PDB file of C-alpha atoms in Angstrom:
ATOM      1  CA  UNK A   1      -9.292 -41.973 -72.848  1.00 59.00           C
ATOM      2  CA  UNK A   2      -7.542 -43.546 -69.953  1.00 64.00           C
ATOM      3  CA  UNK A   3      -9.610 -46.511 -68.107  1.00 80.00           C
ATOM      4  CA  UNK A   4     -10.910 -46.029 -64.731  1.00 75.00           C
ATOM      5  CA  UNK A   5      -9.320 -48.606 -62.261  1.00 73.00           C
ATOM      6  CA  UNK A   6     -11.762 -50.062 -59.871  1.00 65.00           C
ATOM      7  CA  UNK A   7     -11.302 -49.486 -56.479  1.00 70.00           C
ATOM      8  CA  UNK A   8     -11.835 -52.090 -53.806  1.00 74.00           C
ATOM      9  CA  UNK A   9     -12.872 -49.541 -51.116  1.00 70.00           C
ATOM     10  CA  UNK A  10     -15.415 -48.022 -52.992  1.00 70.00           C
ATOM     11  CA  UNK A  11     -16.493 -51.758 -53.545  1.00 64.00           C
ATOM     12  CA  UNK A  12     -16.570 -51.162 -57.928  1.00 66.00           C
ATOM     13  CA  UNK A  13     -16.674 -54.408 -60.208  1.00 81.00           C
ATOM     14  CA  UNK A  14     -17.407 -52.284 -63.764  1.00 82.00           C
ATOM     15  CA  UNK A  15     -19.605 -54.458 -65.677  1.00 91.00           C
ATOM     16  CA  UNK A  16     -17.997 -55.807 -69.278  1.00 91.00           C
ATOM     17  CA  UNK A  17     -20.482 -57.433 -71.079  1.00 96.00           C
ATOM     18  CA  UNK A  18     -22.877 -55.015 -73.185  1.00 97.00           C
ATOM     19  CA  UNK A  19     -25.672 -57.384 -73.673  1.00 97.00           C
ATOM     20  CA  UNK A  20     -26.182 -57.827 -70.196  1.00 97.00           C
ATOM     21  CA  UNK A  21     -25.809 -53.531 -70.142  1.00 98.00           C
ATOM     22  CA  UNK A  22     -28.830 -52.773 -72.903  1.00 98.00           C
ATOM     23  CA  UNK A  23     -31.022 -55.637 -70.702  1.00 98.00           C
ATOM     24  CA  UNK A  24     -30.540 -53.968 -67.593  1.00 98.00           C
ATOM     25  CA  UNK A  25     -31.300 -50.569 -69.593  1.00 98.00           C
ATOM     26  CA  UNK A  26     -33.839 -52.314 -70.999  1.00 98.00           C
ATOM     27  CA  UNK A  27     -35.280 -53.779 -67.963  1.00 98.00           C
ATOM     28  CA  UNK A  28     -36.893 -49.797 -66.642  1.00 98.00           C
ATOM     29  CA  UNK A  29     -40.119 -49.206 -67.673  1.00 97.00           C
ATOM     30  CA  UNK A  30     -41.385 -45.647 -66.919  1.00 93.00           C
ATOM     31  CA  UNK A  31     -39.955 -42.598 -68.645  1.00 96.00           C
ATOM     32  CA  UNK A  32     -39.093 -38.887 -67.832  1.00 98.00           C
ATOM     33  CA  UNK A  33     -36.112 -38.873 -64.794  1.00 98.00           C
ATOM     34  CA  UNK A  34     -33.732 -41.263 -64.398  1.00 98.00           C
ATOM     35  CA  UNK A  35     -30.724 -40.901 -61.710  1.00 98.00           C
ATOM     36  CA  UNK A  36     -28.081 -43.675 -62.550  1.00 98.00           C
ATOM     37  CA  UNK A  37     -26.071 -44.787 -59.270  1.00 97.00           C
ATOM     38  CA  UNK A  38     -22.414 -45.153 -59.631  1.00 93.00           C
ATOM     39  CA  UNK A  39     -21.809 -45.220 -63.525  1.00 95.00           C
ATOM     40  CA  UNK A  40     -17.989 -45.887 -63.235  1.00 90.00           C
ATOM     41  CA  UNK A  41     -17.105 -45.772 -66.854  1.00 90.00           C
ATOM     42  CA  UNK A  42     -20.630 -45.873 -68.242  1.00 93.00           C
ATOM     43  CA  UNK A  43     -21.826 -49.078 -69.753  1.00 95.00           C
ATOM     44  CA  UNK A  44     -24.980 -48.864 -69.060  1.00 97.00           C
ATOM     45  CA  UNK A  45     -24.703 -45.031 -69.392  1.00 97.00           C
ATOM     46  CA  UNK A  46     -24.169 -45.583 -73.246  1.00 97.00           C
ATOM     47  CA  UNK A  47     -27.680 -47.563 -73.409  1.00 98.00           C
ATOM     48  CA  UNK A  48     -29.712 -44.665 -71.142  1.00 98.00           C
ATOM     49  CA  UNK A  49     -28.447 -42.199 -73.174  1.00 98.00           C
ATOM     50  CA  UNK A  50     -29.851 -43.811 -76.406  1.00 97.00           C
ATOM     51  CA  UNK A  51     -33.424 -43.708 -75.169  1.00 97.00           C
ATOM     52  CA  UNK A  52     -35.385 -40.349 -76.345  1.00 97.00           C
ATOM     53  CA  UNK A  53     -37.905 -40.967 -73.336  1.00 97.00           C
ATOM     54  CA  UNK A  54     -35.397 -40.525 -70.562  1.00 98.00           C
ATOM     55  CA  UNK A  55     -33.652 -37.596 -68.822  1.00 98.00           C
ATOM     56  CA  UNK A  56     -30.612 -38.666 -67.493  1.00 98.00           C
ATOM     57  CA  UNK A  57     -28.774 -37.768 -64.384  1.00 98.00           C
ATOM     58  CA  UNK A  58     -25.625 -39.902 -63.221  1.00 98.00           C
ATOM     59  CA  UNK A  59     -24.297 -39.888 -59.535  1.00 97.00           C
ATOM     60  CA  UNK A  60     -20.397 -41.037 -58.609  1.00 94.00           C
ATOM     61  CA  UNK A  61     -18.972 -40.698 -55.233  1.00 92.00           C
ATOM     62  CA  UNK A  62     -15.675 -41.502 -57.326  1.00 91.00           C
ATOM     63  CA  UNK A  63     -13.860 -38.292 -58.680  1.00 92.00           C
ATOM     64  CA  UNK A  64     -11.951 -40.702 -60.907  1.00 91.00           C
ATOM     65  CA  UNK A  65     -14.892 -41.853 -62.878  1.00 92.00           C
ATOM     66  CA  UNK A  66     -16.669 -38.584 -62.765  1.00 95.00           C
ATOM     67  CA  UNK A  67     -13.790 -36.864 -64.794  1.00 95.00           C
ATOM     68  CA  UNK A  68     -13.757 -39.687 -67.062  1.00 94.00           C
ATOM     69  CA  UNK A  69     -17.291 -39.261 -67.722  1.00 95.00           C
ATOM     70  CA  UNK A  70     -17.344 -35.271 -67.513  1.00 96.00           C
ATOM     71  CA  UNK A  71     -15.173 -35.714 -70.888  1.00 95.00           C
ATOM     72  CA  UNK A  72     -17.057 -38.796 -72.385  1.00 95.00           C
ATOM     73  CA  UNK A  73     -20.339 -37.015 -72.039  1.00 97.00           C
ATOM     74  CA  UNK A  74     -19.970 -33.192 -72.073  1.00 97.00           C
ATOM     75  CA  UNK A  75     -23.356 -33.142 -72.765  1.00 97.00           C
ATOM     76  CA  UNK A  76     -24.704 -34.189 -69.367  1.00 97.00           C
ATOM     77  CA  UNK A  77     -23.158 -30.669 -67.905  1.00 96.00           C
ATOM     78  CA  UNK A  78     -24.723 -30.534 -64.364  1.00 96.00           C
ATOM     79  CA  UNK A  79     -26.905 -33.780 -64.502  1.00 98.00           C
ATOM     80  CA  UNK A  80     -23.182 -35.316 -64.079  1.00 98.00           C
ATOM     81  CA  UNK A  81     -23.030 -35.244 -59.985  1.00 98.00           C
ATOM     82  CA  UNK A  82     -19.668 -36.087 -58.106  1.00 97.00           C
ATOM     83  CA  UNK A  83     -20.815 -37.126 -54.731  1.00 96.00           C
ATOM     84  CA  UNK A  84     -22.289 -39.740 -52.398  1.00 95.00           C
ATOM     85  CA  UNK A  85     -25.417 -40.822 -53.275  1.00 97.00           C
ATOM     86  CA  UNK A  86     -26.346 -41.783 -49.827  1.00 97.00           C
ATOM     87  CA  UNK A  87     -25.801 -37.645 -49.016  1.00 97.00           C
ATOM     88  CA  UNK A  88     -27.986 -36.979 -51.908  1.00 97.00           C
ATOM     89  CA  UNK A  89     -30.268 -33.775 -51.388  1.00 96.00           C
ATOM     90  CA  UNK A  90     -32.875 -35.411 -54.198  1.00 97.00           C
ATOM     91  CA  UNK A  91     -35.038 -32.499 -53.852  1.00 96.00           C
ATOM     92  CA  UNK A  92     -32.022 -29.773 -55.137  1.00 96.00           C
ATOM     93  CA  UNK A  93     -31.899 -32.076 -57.925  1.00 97.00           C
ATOM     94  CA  UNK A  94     -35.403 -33.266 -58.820  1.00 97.00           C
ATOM     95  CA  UNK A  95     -38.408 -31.148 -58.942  1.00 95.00           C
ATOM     96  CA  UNK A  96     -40.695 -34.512 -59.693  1.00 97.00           C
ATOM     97  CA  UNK A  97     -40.567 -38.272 -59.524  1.00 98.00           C
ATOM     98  CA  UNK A  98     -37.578 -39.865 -60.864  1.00 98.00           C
ATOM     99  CA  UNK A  99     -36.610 -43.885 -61.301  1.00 98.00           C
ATOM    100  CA  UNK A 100     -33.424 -45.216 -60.317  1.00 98.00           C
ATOM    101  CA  UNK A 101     -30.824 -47.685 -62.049  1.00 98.00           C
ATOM    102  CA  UNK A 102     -27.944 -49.438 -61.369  1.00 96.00           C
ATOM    103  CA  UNK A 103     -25.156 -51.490 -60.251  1.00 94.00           C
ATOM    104  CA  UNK A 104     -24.671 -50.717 -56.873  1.00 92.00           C
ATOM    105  CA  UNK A 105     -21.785 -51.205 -55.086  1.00 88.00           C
ATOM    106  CA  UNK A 106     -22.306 -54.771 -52.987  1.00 87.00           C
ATOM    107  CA  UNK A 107     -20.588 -53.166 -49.834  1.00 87.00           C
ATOM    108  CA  UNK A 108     -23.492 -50.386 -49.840  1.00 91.00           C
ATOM    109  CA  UNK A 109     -26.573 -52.408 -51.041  1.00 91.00           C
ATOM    110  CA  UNK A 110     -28.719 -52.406 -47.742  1.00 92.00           C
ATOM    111  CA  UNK A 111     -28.363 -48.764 -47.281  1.00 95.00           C
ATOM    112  CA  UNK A 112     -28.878 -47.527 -50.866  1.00 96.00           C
ATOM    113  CA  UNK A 113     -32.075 -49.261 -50.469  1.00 97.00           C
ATOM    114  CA  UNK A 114     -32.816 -47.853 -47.147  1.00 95.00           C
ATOM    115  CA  UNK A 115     -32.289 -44.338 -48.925  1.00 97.00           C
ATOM    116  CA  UNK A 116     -34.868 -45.241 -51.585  1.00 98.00           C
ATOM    117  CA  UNK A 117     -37.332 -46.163 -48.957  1.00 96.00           C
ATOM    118  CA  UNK A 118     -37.167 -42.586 -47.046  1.00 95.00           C
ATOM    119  CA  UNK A 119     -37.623 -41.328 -50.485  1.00 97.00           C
ATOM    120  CA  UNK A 120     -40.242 -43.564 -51.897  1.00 96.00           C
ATOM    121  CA  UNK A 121     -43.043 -41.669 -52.485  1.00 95.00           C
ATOM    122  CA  UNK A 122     -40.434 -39.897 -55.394  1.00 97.00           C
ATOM    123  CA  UNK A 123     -39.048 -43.094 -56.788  1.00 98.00           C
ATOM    124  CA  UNK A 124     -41.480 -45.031 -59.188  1.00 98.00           C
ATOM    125  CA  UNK A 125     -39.271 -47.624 -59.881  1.00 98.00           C
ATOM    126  CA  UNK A 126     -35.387 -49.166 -59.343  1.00 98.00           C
ATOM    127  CA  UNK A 127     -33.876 -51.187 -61.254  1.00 98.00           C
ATOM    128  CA  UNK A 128     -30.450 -52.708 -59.901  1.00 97.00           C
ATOM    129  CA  UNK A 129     -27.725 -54.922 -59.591  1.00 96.00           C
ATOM    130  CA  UNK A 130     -27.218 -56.425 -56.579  1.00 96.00           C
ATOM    131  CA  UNK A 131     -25.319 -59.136 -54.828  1.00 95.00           C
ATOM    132  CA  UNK A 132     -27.411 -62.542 -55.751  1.00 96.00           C
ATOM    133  CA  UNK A 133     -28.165 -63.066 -52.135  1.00 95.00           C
ATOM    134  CA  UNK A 134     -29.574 -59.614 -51.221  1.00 96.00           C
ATOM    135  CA  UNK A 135     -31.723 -59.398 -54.206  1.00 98.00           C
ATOM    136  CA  UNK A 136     -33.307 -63.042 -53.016  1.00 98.00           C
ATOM    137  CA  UNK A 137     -33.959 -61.436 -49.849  1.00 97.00           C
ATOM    138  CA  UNK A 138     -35.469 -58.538 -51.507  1.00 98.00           C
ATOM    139  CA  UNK A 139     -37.739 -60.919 -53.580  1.00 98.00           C
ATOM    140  CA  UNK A 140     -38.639 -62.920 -51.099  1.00 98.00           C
ATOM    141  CA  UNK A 141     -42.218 -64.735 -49.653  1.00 97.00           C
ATOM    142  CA  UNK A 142     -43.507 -65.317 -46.830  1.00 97.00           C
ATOM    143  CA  UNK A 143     -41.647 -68.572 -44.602  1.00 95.00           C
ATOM    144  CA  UNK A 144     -39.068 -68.804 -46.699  1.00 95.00           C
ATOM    145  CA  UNK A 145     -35.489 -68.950 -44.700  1.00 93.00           C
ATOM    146  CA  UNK A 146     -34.180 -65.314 -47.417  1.00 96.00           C
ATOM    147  CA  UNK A 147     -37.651 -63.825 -45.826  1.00 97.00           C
ATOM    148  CA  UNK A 148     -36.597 -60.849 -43.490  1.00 97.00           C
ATOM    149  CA  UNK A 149     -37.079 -57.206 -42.770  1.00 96.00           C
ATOM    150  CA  UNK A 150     -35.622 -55.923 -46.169  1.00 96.00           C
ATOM    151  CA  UNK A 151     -38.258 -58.198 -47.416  1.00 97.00           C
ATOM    152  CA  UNK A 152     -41.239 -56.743 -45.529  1.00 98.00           C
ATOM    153  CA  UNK A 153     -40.019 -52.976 -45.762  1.00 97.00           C
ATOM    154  CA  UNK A 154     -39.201 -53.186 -49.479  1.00 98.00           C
ATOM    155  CA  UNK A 155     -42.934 -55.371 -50.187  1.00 98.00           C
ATOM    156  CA  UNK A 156     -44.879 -52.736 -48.601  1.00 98.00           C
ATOM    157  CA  UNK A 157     -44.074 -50.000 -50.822  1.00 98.00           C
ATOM    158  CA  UNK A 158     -43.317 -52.157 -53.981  1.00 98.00           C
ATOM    159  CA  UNK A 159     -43.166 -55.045 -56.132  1.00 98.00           C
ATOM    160  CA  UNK A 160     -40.554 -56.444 -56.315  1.00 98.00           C
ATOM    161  CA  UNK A 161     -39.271 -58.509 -59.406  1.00 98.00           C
ATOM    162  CA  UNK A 162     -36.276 -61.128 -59.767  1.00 98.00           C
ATOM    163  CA  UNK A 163     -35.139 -60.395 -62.990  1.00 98.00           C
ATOM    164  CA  UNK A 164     -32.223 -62.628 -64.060  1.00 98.00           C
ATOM    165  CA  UNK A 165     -28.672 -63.679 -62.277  1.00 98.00           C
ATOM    166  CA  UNK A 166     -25.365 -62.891 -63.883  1.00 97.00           C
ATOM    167  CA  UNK A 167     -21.961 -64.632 -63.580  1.00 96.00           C
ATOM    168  CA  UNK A 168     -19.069 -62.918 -61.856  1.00 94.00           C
ATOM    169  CA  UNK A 169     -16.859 -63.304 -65.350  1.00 94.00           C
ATOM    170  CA  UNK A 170     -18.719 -60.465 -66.975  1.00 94.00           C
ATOM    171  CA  UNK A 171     -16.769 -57.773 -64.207  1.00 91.00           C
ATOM    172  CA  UNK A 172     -13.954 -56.138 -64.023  1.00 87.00           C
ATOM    173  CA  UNK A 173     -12.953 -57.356 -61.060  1.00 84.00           C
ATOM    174  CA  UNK A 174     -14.861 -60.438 -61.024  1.00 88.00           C
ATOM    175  CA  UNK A 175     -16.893 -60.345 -57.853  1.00 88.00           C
ATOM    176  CA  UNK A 176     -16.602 -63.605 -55.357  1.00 89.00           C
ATOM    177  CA  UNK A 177     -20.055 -64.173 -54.970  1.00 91.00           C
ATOM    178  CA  UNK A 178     -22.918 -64.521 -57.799  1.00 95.00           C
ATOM    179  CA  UNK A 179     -24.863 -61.215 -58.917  1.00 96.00           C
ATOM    180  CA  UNK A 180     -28.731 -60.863 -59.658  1.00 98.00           C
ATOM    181  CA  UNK A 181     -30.765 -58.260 -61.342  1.00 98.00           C
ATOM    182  CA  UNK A 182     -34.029 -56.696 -59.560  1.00 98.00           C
ATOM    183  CA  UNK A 183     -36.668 -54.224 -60.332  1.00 98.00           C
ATOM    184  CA  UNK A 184     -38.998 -52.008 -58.136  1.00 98.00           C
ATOM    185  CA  UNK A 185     -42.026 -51.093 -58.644  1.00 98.00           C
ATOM    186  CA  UNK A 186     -43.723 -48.272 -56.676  1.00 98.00           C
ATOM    187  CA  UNK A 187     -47.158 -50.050 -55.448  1.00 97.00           C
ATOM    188  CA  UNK A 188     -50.622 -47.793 -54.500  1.00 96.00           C
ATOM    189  CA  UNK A 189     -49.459 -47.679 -50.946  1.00 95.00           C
ATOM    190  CA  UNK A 190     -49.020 -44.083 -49.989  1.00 92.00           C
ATOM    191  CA  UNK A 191     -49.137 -44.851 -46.102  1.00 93.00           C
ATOM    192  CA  UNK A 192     -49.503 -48.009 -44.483  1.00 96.00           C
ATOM    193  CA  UNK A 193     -52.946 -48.694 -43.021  1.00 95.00           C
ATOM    194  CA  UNK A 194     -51.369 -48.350 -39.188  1.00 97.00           C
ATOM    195  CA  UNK A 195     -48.211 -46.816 -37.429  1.00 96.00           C
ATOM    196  CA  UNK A 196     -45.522 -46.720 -39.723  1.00 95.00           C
ATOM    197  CA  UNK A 197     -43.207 -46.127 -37.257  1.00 96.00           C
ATOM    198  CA  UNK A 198     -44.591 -48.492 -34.341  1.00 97.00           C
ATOM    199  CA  UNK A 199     -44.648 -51.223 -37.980  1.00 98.00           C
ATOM    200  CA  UNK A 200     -41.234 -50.746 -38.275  1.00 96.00           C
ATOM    201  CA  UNK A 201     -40.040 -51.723 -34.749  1.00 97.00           C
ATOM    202  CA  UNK A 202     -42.542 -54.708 -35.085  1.00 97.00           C
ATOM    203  CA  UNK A 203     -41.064 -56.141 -37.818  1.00 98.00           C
ATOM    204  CA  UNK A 204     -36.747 -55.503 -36.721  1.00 97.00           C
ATOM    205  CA  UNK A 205     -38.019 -57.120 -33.309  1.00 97.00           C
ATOM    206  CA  UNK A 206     -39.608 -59.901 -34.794  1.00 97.00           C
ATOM    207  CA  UNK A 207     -36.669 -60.809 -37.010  1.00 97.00           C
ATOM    208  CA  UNK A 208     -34.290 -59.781 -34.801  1.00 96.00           C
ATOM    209  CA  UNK A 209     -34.984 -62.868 -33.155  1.00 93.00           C
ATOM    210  CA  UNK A 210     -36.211 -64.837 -35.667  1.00 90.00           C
ATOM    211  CA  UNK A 211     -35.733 -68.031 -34.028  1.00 93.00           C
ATOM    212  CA  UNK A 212     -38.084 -67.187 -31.409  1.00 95.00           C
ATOM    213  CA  UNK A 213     -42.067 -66.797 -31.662  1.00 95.00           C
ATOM    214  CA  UNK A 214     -43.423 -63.131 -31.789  1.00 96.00           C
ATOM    215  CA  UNK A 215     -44.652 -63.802 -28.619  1.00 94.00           C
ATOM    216  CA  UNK A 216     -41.610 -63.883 -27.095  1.00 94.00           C
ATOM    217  CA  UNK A 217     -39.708 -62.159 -29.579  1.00 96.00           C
ATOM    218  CA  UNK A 218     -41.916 -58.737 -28.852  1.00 95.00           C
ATOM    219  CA  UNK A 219     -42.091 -59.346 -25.403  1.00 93.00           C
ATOM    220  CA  UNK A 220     -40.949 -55.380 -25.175  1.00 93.00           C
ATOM    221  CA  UNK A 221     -43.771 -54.119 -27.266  1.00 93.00           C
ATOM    222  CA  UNK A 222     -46.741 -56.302 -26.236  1.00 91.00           C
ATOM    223  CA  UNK A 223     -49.188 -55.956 -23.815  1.00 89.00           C
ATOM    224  CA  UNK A 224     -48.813 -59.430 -22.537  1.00 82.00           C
ATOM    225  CA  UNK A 225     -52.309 -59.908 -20.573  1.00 85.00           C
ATOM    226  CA  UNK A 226     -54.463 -58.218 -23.294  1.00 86.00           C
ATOM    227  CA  UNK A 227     -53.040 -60.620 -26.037  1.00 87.00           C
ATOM    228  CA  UNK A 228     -52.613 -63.740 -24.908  1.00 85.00           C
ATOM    229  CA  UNK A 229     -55.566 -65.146 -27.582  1.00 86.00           C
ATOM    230  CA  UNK A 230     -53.506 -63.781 -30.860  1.00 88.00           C
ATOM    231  CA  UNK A 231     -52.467 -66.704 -33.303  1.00 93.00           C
ATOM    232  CA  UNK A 232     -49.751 -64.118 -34.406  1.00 94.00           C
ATOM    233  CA  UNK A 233     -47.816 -64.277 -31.682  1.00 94.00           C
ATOM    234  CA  UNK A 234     -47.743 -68.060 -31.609  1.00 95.00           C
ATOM    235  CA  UNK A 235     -45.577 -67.794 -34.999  1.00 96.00           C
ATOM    236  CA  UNK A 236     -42.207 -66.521 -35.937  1.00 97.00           C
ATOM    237  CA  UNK A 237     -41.311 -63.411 -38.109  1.00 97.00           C
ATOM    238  CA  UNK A 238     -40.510 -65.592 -40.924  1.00 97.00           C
ATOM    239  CA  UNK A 239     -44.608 -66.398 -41.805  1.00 97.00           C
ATOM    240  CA  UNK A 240     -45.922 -63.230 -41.722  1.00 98.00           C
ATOM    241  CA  UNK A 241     -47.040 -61.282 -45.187  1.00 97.00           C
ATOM    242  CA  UNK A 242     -46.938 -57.379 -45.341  1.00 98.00           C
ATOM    243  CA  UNK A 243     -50.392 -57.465 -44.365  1.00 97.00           C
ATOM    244  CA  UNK A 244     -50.119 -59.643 -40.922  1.00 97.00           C
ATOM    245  CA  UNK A 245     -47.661 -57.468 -39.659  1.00 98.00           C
ATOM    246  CA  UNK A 246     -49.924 -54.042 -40.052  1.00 98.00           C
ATOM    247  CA  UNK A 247     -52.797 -56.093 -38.950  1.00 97.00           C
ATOM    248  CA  UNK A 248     -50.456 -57.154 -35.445  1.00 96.00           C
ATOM    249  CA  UNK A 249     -49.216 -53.624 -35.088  1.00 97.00           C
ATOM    250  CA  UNK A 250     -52.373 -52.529 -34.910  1.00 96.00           C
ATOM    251  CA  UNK A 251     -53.810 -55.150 -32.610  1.00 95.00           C
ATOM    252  CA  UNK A 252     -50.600 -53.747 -30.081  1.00 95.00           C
ATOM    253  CA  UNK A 253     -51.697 -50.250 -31.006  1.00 95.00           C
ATOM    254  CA  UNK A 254     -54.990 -50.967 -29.370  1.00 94.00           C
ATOM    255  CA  UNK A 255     -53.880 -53.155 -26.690  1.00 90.00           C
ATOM    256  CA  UNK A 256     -51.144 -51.145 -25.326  1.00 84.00           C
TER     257      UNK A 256
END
């Protein structure tokens, strides 16, 4: 079978190295659905396909690959998708939960995960490869300078786990830049104690400016005379957990 050529606009480096393949396979921990994300030529295909416990369904927005893979795996018949995973209908797919694996194209990292968070409450776990510097911000703590609002988004919802980092020599292309390996883990958080939607423009405003205190940085969504006591305020973006900012959406809720 003819090789599938990576192409730069699609942002594809196909991973090489099969021992770093069967511990990224190895790396997902629930069973039943699994949707891999951009299998190119499947290496890590081969390793999700030897495990009894999983149903798997593959995803390429690149026609290329998908042929490649319609005749490496006939046996996949519809759960072999050509399309863009960021169009993805999950529910004409999925009737249930499913889990999610693998390595994502670099240039669409932010909003894959963005997808998975509209669609949390169907995806127990992820398990990815991601640009070394957006999984750090993923896994990030509080007042640490990688801290920001993927951070806070992705914490509320899930653990999140640094798994390992992997050199650029094990692609084809070699990437410039250092990759890292990350796993997601649905938490009990169905709905955050507040308003989600009122939490979300808390926490882009705050880091938005992250330079600036809350105080001033929220300026738009505070009611200035009613707070001037909170501690919150007098810190930046950067030092708040999860929990401080439902706890200071909440207090503007009230305060409005």
């Amino acid at each position: 079978m003819q090789l599938v050529k990576a192409k730069k606009h699609l942002g594809q480096h196909f991973l090489t190295d099969k021992n770093i393949a069967a511990k990224i396979v190895n790396s997902l921990k629930t069973e039943g659905a699994v949707l891999e994300v951009g299998p190119g030529m499947g290496i890590l295909s081969d390793f999700l396909l030897q495990k009894p416990e999983l149903e798997v369904f593959m995803v390429d927005i690149d026609t290329e690959s998908y042929q490649f893979l319609q005749k490496k795996y006939p046996q996949l018949g519809q759960k072999l998708i050509n399309a863009d995973f960021l169009q993805m209908d999950f529910d004409a797919v999925f009737t249930g939960t499913f889990s999610i694996i693998g390595n994502f194209p670099y240039n669409i990292s932010s909003q894959i995960l963005f997808k998975i968070l509209d669609n949390r409450n169907k995806v127990p776990e992820v398990v990815g490869m991601f640009q070394k510097e957006v999984a750090e911000r993923c896994a990030a703590k509080p007042g640490s300078k990688e801290y920001g609002i993927l951070s806070v988004f992705l914490q509320a919802y899930y653990k999140v786990e640094y798994l390992f980092t992997v050199k650029a020599g094990v692609f084809n292309p070699p990437p410039k830049v250092l990759s890292a390996v990350i796993r997601l883990t649905r938490n009990e958080v169905r709905e955050l104690d507040c308003d989600e939607k009122l939490f979300w423009q808390v926490v882009k405003a705050g880091f938005n400016q992250r330079r600036k205190t809350l105080r001033n940085a929220l300026s738009s969504l505070i009611n200035k005379e009613k707070m001037t006591e909170e501690p919150l305020l007098d810190l930046r973006a950067e030092r708040l957990s999860v929990g401080d900012f439902v706890k200071l959406t909440n207090m503007i809720e009230e305060n409005k």
